[in-house]
JSON list of C-alpha atoms in Angstrom, two decimals:
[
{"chain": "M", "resi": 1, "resn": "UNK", "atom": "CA", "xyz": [3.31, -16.06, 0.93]},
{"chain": "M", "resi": 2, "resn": "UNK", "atom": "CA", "xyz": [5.81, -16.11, 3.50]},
{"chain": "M", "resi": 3, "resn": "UNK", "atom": "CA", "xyz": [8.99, -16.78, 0.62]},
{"chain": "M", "resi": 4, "resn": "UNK", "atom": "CA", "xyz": [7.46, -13.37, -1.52]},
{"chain": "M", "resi": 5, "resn": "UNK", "atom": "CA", "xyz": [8.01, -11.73, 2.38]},
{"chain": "M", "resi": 6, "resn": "UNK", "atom": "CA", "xyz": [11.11, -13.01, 3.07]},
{"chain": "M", "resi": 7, "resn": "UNK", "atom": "CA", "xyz": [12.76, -12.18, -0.16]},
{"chain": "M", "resi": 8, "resn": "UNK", "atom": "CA", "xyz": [11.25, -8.41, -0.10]},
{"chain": "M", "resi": 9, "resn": "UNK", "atom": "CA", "xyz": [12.42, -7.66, 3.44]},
{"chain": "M", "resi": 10, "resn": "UNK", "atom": "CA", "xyz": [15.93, -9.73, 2.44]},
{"chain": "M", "resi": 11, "resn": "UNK", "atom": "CA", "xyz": [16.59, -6.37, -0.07]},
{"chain": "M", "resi": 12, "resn": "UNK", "atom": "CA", "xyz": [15.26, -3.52, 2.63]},
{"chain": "M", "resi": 13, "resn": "UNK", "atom": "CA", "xyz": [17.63, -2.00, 4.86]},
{"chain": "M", "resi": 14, "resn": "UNK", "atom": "CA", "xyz": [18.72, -2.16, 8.31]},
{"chain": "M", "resi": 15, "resn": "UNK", "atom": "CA", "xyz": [17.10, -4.90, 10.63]},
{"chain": "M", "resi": 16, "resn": "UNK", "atom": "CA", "xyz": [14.63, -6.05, 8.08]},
{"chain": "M", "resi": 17, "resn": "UNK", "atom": "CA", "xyz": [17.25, -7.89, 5.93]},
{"chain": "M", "resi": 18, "resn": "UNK", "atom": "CA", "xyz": [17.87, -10.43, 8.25]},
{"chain": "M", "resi": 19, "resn": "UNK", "atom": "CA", "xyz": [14.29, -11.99, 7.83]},
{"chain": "M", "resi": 20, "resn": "UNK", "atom": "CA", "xyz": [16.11, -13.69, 5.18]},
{"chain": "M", "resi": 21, "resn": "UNK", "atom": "CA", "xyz": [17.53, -15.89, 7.86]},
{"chain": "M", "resi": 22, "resn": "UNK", "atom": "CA", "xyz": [14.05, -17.24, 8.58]},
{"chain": "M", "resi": 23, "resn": "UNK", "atom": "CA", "xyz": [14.03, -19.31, 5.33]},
{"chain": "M", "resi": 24, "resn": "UNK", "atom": "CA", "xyz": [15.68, -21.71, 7.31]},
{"chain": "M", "resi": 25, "resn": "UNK", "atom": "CA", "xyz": [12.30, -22.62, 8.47]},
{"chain": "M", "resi": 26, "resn": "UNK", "atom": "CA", "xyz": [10.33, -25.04, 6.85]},
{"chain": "M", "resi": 27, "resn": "UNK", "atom": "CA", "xyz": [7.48, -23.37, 4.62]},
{"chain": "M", "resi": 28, "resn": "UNK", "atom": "CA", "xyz": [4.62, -24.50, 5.89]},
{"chain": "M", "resi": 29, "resn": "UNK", "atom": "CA", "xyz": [5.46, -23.44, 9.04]},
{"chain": "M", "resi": 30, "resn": "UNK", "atom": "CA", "xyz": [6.72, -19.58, 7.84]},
{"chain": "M", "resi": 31, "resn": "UNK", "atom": "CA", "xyz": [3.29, -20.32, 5.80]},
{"chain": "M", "resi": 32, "resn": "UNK", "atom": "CA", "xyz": [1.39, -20.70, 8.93]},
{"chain": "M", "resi": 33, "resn": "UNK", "atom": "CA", "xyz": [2.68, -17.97, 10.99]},
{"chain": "M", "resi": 34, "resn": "UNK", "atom": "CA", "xyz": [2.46, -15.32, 7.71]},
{"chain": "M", "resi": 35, "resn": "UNK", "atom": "CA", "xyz": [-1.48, -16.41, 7.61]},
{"chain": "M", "resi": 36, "resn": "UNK", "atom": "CA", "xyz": [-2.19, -15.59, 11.20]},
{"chain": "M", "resi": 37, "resn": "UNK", "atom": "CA", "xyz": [0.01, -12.26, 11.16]},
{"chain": "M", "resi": 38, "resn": "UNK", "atom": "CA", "xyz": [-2.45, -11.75, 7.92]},
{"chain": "M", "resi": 39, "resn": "UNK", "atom": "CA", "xyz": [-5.99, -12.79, 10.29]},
{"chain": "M", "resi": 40, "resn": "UNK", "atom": "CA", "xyz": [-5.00, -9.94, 12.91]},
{"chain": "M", "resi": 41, "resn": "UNK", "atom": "CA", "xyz": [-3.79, -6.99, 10.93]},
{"chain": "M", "resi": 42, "resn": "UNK", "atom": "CA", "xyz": [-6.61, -5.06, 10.64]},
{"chain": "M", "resi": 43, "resn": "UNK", "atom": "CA", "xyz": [-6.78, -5.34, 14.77]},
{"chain": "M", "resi": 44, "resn": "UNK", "atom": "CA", "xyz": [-3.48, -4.48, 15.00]},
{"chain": "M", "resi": 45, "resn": "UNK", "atom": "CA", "xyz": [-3.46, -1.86, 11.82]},
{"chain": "M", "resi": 46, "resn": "UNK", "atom": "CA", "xyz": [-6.94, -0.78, 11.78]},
{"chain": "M", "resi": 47, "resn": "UNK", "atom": "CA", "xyz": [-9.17, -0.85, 8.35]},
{"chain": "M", "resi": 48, "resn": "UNK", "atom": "CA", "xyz": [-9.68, 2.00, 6.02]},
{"chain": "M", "resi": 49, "resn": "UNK", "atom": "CA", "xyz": [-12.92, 2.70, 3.47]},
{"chain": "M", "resi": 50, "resn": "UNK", "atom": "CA", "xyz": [-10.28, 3.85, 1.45]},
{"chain": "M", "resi": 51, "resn": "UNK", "atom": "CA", "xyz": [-6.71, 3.82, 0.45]},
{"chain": "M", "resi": 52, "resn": "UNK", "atom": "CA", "xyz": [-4.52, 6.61, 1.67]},
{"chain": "M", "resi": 53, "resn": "UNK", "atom": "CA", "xyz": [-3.49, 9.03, -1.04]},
{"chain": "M", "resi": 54, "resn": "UNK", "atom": "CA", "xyz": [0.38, 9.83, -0.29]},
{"chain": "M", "resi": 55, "resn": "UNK", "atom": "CA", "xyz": [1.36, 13.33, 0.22]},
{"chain": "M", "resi": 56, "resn": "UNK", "atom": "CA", "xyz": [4.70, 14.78, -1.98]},
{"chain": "M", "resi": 57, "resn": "UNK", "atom": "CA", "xyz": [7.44, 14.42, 0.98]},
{"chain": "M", "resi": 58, "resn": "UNK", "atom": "CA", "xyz": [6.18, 10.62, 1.70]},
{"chain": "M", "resi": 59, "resn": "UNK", "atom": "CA", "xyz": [5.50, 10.29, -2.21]},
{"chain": "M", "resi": 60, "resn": "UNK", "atom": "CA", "xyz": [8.96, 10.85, -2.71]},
{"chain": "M", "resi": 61, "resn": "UNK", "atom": "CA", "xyz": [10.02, 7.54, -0.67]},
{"chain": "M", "resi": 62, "resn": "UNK", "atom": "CA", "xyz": [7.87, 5.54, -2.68]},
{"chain": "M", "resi": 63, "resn": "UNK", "atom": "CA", "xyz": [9.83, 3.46, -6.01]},
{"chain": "M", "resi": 64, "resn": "UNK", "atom": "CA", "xyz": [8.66, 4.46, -9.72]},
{"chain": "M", "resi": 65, "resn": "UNK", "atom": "CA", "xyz": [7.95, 1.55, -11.91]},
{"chain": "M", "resi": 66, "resn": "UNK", "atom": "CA", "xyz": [8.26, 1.31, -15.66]},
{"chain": "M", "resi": 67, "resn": "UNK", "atom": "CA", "xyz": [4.32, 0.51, -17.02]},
{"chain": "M", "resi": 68, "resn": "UNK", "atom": "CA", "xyz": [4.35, -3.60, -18.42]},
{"chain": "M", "resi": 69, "resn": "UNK", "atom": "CA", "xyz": [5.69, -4.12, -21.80]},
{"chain": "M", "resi": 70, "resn": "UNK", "atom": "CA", "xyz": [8.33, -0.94, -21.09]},
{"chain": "M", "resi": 71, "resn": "UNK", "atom": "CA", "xyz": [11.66, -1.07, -21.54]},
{"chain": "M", "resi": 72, "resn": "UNK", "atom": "CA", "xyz": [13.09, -1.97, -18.11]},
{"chain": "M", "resi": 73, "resn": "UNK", "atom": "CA", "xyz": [10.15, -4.06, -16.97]},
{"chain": "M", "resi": 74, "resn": "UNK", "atom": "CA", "xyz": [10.43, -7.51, -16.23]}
]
């Protein structure tokens, strides 16, 4: 949960990678506080019927990765 989080936004640029400074707090509280971000997101975000389908300039931001069993796959 809240580790898988930290360690994501710890390799993003900018602001974000200084959540990794937050793993100085004890899991179960990180833990807590990642659940109830996860209860109100659709309130906050909104729910969709269906996922969004990106469109080639916003495509281009997203990472390729290599299929399982690839080479290059982990």
């Amino acid at each position: 949960k809240s580790e898988a989080a930290l360690r994501v936004a710890a390799r993003l640029d900018g602001p974000w990678s200084w959540a990794r400074f937050f793993r100085v707090v004890p899991r179960p509280v990180r833990d807590w506080v990642y659940d109830s971000v996860a209860d109100y997101r659709y309130l906050v975000f909104g729910k969709r019927d269906r996922c969004m389908v990106p469109t080639p300039d916003l495509e281009e931001r997203f990472l390729a990765m290599d299929p399982p069993g690839t080479k290059g796959s982990d």
